[in-house]
Every structure is written in structure tokens, then in C-alpha cells.
Amino acid sequence: MEGIEHRTVKVNGINMHVAEKGEGPTILFLHGFPELWYTWRHQIQALAALGYHCVAPDLRGYGDTDAPPSPTTYTCLHVVGDLVALIDSMGGEPVYLVAHDWGAMIGWYLCMFRPEKVKAYACISVPYRPRNPKMKPVETMKMFFGEEYYMCRFQEAGVIEAEIKSNKTAEVLKRILTDKRPGPPCLPKSDPFGLKGLDGPLPLPPWLSEEDIQYNVDKFEKTGFTGALNYYRALDLNWELTAAWSGAEVKVPVIYVVGDEDMVYTTPGLKEYVHGGGFKKDVPLLQQVIVMEGVGHFLNQEKPQESTAIIHDFINKF
């Protein structure tokens, strides 16, 4: 991680850890679950060398950033507030936004609430999904995907944390990071991570090393998973707080990149929304949809050179 500097910034009442490198226009990277700033290590190095100021925080609840205990402090308003304060601490100029998974969901909220803060948005894996004014998210997911759908299983405080601990953090992270089973992802209580009966540790693909896993393990074993899981536990509260944005369009230039083996992309209904006109209707400045073949959910790590080139080509237009 040569040349990457680390600092702590006071934002919105919490201390946020930030990794950064380079000088020039700012690219703000937002990680997802269960990750850290570290997921962007390849992009930070490559894009800093191309003349950008790359900034990757640990989001609220993760890594070396503060982790308030209550789920009610993990709403989209709290986390976007953190990011606006971070942007303002760097001078307030609009940033290029690159985000994945939960970071992508927060990215959509940032673009919706404060579009003047974002020049262009490279969204990875999780497309915009409009608010359904008639039904809360958790009950909707239970109806369509069942009680064992992972977001439903994450709702009860302490339960999934205990299951992660009993299955060993390193093996759970390996399973999540390398899993390419089609969506919707479910976690049966009998064997939530599919680790029972294995002869030994899960093998790693070439794009992920034991050192990469250990970096994440060390941080999660220090902080725990509750902060990260609180984003899911605030889903219904987000729904309540965003009633005023029902039917709103996201008016920021966007590129959407996803792997064809991503469990989000293979979840029923997603492809129809992305390719059937719904996505473009909600995000009228959507420039392009790129589906990478043979690639899973964590495509920024699995295909670092290709994904970085896509990001650079896109932001270079704005």
C-alpha cells in the first residue's frame, strides 16, 4: 500500500478514518459490506498515478471509523451527512463518486440529496431502486424472498453476529467475498455460510490473498460487525425518512457496472429493471450499463485493471 496516507477527520459528530493518495480532482470511493477502504486499494494506486486525489473512508461503523451502537444512527441521512462533511472538509468542490454494494446505496442517496456535490457517479453492483410508498423494505423482501433472505436475517441484533463468530470471521469473509451462487442470497439457520462439512479452510481465488483476508479480519475482530449490520437494521427507518423523495429522479451522470455472476444482478427482477427502461426512467442521466462476463459481486477486486479503466474512461468525460 505504498504511498497511501491515513488520517482521521471529524465529520458529523464522529471520527472518520480516511485513506488517500494523489493530487488533482477528488475521487471519493465508498465501500460496501463486509469491507473497508481497503477494497479500493488497486483503484487508489492506479488513479492516483493518473492525476487524481483518491479518498476512501471507512464508513460509519467500519474499521477505524467510530461505530455508534444504535441502528437509528445509521440512516441514509446520517451517512450522507458524514460524506457531505468529509467533502466540505476538503474544500467543498464536487467530487467524482465511485461506490459499491452498500456504498452504492449510500451513493444514490448522496446524489439524490446533494447532487451539487457529485460531478459524476460510477456505480458498481447495486443500481438505484425507487422507494415503494406502499410497502416497507423488510416486509417486501420477506414476501418475495422469504425469512432466510440475508437482509431479513440481519435484522435481529446479535443473532448474525453470533453466527459469524461461531463460523470464524476469516472463513465467513472468504465465503462472502468469493461466493458466485445466483441470487437471491439466503442464509439458512442450519448452515448460514455453507461452511459445515468442509475439510479445511476455503481456497482463495488468485485475486484475493491471505494477507487481504487478514487485514479485514483484524479490523472486524476489533470493531465487530454490529456497526456494519446496523445499515440493514435501518432500512425501514430510511423508508420512513425518505417519503418526501418518493418518485424523485437522480439527476447526476451515472455509469452502472455489474458482473453477470453478481448475486445482486441475478436476483429476480433486477435485470428487468436495469435493462427494461425503469432504471433509465429513474436516472435520466444514465450514460451506460456495462455487464462484465464471468465476474462476481466484488468486481473492483476481481478485475481491478478492467474496472479501473472503466471508471477512468467515464470520469474523464466530466
Coordinates of C-alpha atoms in Angstrom, one line a residue:
M1 CA 0.0 0.0 0.0
E2 CA 2.9 2.3 -0.8
G3 CA 2.2 6.0 -0.6
I4 CA -1.3 5.7 0.8
E5 CA -1.7 8.1 3.7
H6 CA -4.1 7.7 6.6
R7 CA -5.8 10.4 8.7
T8 CA -8.8 10.9 10.9
V9 CA -11.4 13.6 10.1
K10 CA -14.1 14.9 12.4
V11 CA -17.4 14.7 10.5
N12 CA -20.9 15.0 11.6
G13 CA -20.1 14.2 15.3
I14 CA -17.9 11.1 14.6
N15 CA -14.3 10.4 13.9
M16 CA -13.8 9.1 10.3
H17 CA -10.8 7.2 9.1
V18 CA -9.7 8.1 5.6
A19 CA -7.1 6.6 3.3
E20 CA -5.9 8.8 0.5
K21 CA -3.3 9.3 -2.2
G22 CA -2.6 11.6 -5.1
E23 CA -3.2 15.2 -6.1
G24 CA -5.8 16.6 -8.5
P25 CA -9.6 16.3 -8.8
T26 CA -11.0 14.2 -6.0
I27 CA -12.5 10.8 -6.4
L28 CA -14.5 9.6 -3.4
F29 CA -14.7 5.8 -3.0
L30 CA -17.4 4.2 -0.9
H31 CA -17.0 0.6 0.2
G32 CA -19.8 -1.9 0.9
F33 CA -20.4 -4.9 3.3
P34 CA -18.4 -6.5 4.7
E35 CA -15.4 -4.4 3.6
L36 CA -13.3 -1.4 4.3
W37 CA -11.5 1.4 2.5
Y38 CA -9.1 -1.5 1.6
T39 CA -11.4 -2.8 -1.1
W40 CA -10.3 0.1 -3.3
R41 CA -6.5 -0.4 -2.9
H42 CA -6.0 -1.2 -6.6
Q43 CA -8.1 1.8 -7.8
I44 CA -6.4 4.2 -5.4
Q45 CA -2.9 3.3 -6.7
A46 CA -3.8 3.4 -10.4
L47 CA -6.0 6.5 -10.4
A48 CA -3.6 8.5 -8.1
A49 CA -0.9 7.8 -10.7
L50 CA -3.2 9.2 -13.4
G51 CA -3.5 12.5 -11.6
Y52 CA -6.4 12.2 -9.2
H53 CA -6.8 12.7 -5.4
C54 CA -8.2 9.4 -4.3
V55 CA -10.1 9.4 -1.0
A56 CA -11.5 6.2 0.6
P57 CA -13.1 6.4 4.0
D58 CA -14.1 3.6 6.3
L59 CA -17.8 4.3 6.5
R60 CA -19.5 4.9 9.9
G61 CA -19.5 1.6 11.8
Y62 CA -16.5 0.1 10.0
G63 CA -12.7 -0.2 10.5
D64 CA -11.1 2.7 12.2
T65 CA -14.1 5.0 12.0
D66 CA -16.4 5.4 15.0
A67 CA -19.2 2.9 15.4
P68 CA -22.2 4.3 17.3
P69 CA -24.1 1.4 18.9
S70 CA -27.7 2.2 17.9
P71 CA -29.2 1.3 14.5
T72 CA -31.1 4.5 14.4
T73 CA -27.7 6.4 13.9
Y74 CA -27.1 4.5 10.6
T75 CA -29.8 6.1 8.5
C76 CA -29.1 7.4 5.0
L77 CA -29.3 10.9 6.5
H78 CA -26.6 10.2 9.0
V79 CA -24.2 8.6 6.5
V80 CA -24.8 11.2 3.8
G81 CA -24.2 13.8 6.5
D82 CA -20.8 12.2 7.2
L83 CA -19.9 12.3 3.5
V84 CA -21.0 15.9 2.9
A85 CA -18.9 16.9 5.9
L86 CA -16.0 15.0 4.5
I87 CA -16.4 16.7 1.1
D88 CA -16.6 20.1 2.8
S89 CA -13.5 19.4 4.8
M90 CA -11.6 19.0 1.5
G91 CA -12.8 22.4 0.2
G92 CA -16.4 21.5 -0.8
E93 CA -15.8 21.2 -4.5
P94 CA -17.9 18.4 -6.2
V95 CA -16.3 15.0 -6.3
Y96 CA -16.3 12.1 -8.7
L97 CA -18.1 9.3 -6.8
V98 CA -17.2 5.6 -7.1
A99 CA -19.2 3.2 -4.9
H100 CA -20.0 -0.5 -4.5
D101 CA -22.7 -2.5 -2.6
W102 CA -23.9 -0.6 0.5
G103 CA -21.6 2.2 -0.6
A104 CA -23.5 2.3 -3.8
M105 CA -26.8 2.6 -2.0
I106 CA -25.4 5.5 0.1
G107 CA -24.1 6.9 -3.2
W108 CA -27.6 7.0 -4.6
Y109 CA -28.8 8.9 -1.5
L110 CA -25.9 11.4 -1.8
C111 CA -26.8 12.0 -5.4
M112 CA -30.4 12.4 -4.6
F113 CA -30.0 14.7 -1.5
R114 CA -27.0 16.7 -2.6
P115 CA -26.5 16.4 -6.4
E116 CA -24.3 19.5 -6.5
K117 CA -21.7 17.6 -4.5
V118 CA -21.2 15.0 -7.3
K119 CA -19.7 15.6 -10.7
A120 CA -20.4 12.0 -11.9
Y121 CA -21.2 8.7 -10.3
A122 CA -19.6 5.3 -11.2
C123 CA -21.9 2.8 -9.5
I124 CA -20.8 -0.8 -9.1
S125 CA -23.2 -3.7 -8.5
V126 CA -26.3 -2.0 -6.8
P127 CA -28.5 0.1 -9.1
Y128 CA -30.9 2.8 -7.9
R129 CA -34.1 1.4 -6.7
P130 CA -37.1 3.7 -6.3
R131 CA -38.9 3.9 -3.0
N132 CA -42.2 2.0 -2.9
P133 CA -44.6 4.3 -1.0
K134 CA -46.9 1.4 -0.2
M135 CA -44.7 -1.1 1.5
K136 CA -41.7 -1.1 3.8
P137 CA -38.5 -2.8 2.6
V138 CA -38.1 -5.6 5.1
E139 CA -41.7 -6.9 4.8
T140 CA -41.3 -6.6 1.0
M141 CA -38.2 -8.7 1.0
K142 CA -39.7 -11.3 3.3
M143 CA -42.7 -11.5 0.9
F144 CA -40.6 -12.0 -2.2
F145 CA -37.6 -13.9 -0.9
G146 CA -38.6 -15.4 2.4
E147 CA -37.4 -15.2 6.0
E148 CA -33.9 -16.6 5.2
Y149 CA -33.1 -13.8 2.7
Y150 CA -29.9 -12.3 4.1
M151 CA -31.2 -8.8 4.7
C152 CA -34.1 -10.3 6.7
R153 CA -31.7 -12.5 8.7
F154 CA -29.6 -9.4 9.5
Q155 CA -32.4 -7.6 11.3
E156 CA -32.3 -9.1 14.8
A157 CA -29.5 -7.6 16.9
G158 CA -26.8 -10.1 18.0
V159 CA -28.1 -13.1 16.0
I160 CA -26.0 -13.0 12.9
E161 CA -23.0 -11.6 14.9
A162 CA -23.0 -14.8 16.9
E163 CA -23.3 -17.0 13.8
I164 CA -20.3 -15.2 12.2
K165 CA -18.3 -15.7 15.4
S166 CA -19.1 -19.4 15.6
N167 CA -18.1 -19.9 12.0
K168 CA -14.9 -17.9 12.3
T169 CA -14.5 -14.5 10.8
A170 CA -11.9 -15.4 8.3
E171 CA -13.9 -18.2 6.7
V172 CA -17.1 -16.1 6.7
L173 CA -15.3 -13.3 4.9
K174 CA -13.8 -15.7 2.4
R175 CA -17.3 -17.2 1.7
I176 CA -18.9 -13.8 1.2
L177 CA -16.1 -12.4 -1.0
T178 CA -15.8 -15.4 -3.3
D179 CA -19.4 -16.6 -3.5
K180 CA -20.9 -16.6 -7.0
R181 CA -24.1 -18.6 -6.3
P182 CA -27.1 -16.9 -8.0
G183 CA -29.3 -14.6 -6.0
P184 CA -31.3 -14.0 -4.0
P185 CA -28.7 -14.8 -1.3
C186 CA -30.2 -16.7 1.6
L187 CA -28.7 -17.7 4.9
P188 CA -30.4 -20.9 6.3
K189 CA -30.1 -21.1 10.0
S190 CA -28.8 -24.7 9.8
D191 CA -25.7 -23.6 7.9
P192 CA -25.8 -19.9 7.1
F193 CA -22.5 -19.6 5.3
G194 CA -22.3 -23.1 3.7
L195 CA -19.2 -23.9 5.8
K196 CA -20.3 -27.1 7.5
G197 CA -18.7 -30.3 6.3
L198 CA -15.7 -28.6 4.7
D199 CA -12.4 -30.5 5.1
G200 CA -10.3 -27.3 5.7
P201 CA -10.2 -23.6 5.0
L202 CA -11.9 -22.3 1.9
P203 CA -9.5 -21.9 -1.0
L204 CA -8.9 -18.3 -2.3
P205 CA -9.1 -17.2 -5.9
P206 CA -6.0 -15.6 -7.5
W207 CA -7.3 -12.1 -6.9
L208 CA -7.6 -12.4 -3.1
S209 CA -4.7 -13.2 -0.8
E210 CA -4.5 -14.5 2.8
E211 CA -3.0 -11.1 3.6
D212 CA -6.1 -9.3 2.2
I213 CA -8.3 -11.5 4.3
Q214 CA -6.3 -11.0 7.4
Y215 CA -6.3 -7.2 7.1
N216 CA -10.2 -7.3 7.1
V217 CA -10.3 -9.9 9.9
D218 CA -8.1 -7.8 12.1
K219 CA -10.4 -4.8 11.7
F220 CA -13.7 -6.6 12.1
E221 CA -12.4 -8.5 15.1
K222 CA -11.5 -5.2 16.7
T223 CA -14.7 -3.3 15.8
G224 CA -17.2 -6.2 15.5
F225 CA -19.9 -6.5 12.8
T226 CA -22.7 -4.7 14.6
G227 CA -22.0 -1.3 13.0
A228 CA -21.9 -2.8 9.6
L229 CA -25.1 -4.7 10.2
N230 CA -26.9 -1.6 11.5
Y231 CA -27.2 -0.3 7.9
Y232 CA -29.5 -3.2 7.3
R233 CA -31.3 -2.6 10.6
A234 CA -32.1 1.0 9.5
L235 CA -33.7 0.0 6.2
D236 CA -37.2 0.6 7.3
L237 CA -36.3 3.8 9.1
N238 CA -34.7 5.0 5.8
W239 CA -38.0 4.3 4.1
E240 CA -39.9 6.4 6.7
L241 CA -37.4 9.3 6.5
T242 CA -37.4 9.5 2.7
A243 CA -41.1 9.8 2.0
A244 CA -40.5 13.3 0.6
W245 CA -38.4 11.7 -2.2
S246 CA -40.9 9.2 -3.5
G247 CA -40.9 9.4 -7.3
A248 CA -37.7 11.6 -7.3
E249 CA -35.2 11.2 -10.2
V250 CA -31.5 11.1 -9.7
K251 CA -30.0 13.8 -11.9
V252 CA -26.3 13.1 -11.9
P253 CA -24.4 11.5 -14.8
V254 CA -24.1 7.8 -14.0
I255 CA -22.4 4.7 -15.3
Y256 CA -23.5 1.3 -13.9
V257 CA -21.1 -1.6 -13.9
V258 CA -22.0 -5.1 -12.7
G259 CA -20.7 -8.7 -13.1
D260 CA -23.0 -11.2 -14.7
E261 CA -22.4 -13.6 -11.8
D262 CA -23.1 -11.0 -9.1
M263 CA -25.8 -12.2 -6.7
V264 CA -27.4 -8.8 -6.9
Y265 CA -27.7 -8.9 -10.7
T266 CA -29.0 -12.5 -10.6
T267 CA -31.7 -11.7 -8.1
P268 CA -35.2 -11.9 -9.7
G269 CA -36.5 -8.6 -11.1
L270 CA -33.1 -6.8 -11.2
K271 CA -32.2 -7.4 -14.8
E272 CA -35.7 -6.4 -15.9
Y273 CA -35.4 -3.1 -14.0
V274 CA -31.8 -2.4 -15.3
H275 CA -32.4 -3.3 -18.9
G276 CA -36.2 -2.7 -19.3
G277 CA -36.3 1.1 -19.1
G278 CA -37.1 1.5 -15.4
F279 CA -33.5 2.4 -14.4
K280 CA -33.2 4.9 -17.2
K281 CA -36.5 6.5 -16.2
D282 CA -35.4 7.0 -12.6
V283 CA -31.8 8.0 -13.5
P284 CA -32.3 10.1 -16.7
L285 CA -28.6 10.9 -17.0
L286 CA -27.6 7.2 -17.0
Q287 CA -24.8 7.1 -19.6
Q288 CA -24.1 3.4 -19.9
V289 CA -24.7 0.0 -18.4
I290 CA -21.7 -2.4 -18.5
V291 CA -22.1 -6.1 -17.7
M292 CA -18.8 -7.9 -17.2
E293 CA -18.8 -11.5 -18.1
G294 CA -17.8 -14.2 -15.7
V295 CA -17.4 -11.7 -12.8
G296 CA -19.0 -11.8 -9.4
H297 CA -20.1 -9.2 -6.8
F298 CA -16.7 -7.8 -5.8
L299 CA -15.6 -6.9 -9.4
N300 CA -13.4 -4.0 -8.3
Q301 CA -11.2 -6.6 -6.6
E302 CA -11.7 -9.5 -9.0
K303 CA -11.0 -7.4 -12.1
P304 CA -9.0 -4.4 -10.8
Q305 CA -7.4 -3.3 -14.1
E306 CA -10.6 -3.6 -16.2
S307 CA -12.8 -1.9 -13.6
T308 CA -10.3 0.9 -13.1
A309 CA -10.2 1.5 -16.8
I310 CA -14.0 1.7 -17.0
I311 CA -14.0 4.2 -14.1
H312 CA -11.3 6.3 -15.6
D313 CA -12.8 6.4 -19.1
F314 CA -16.1 7.5 -17.5
I315 CA -15.0 10.2 -15.2
N316 CA -12.6 11.6 -17.8
K317 CA -15.7 12.8 -19.7
F318 CA -16.8 15.2 -16.9

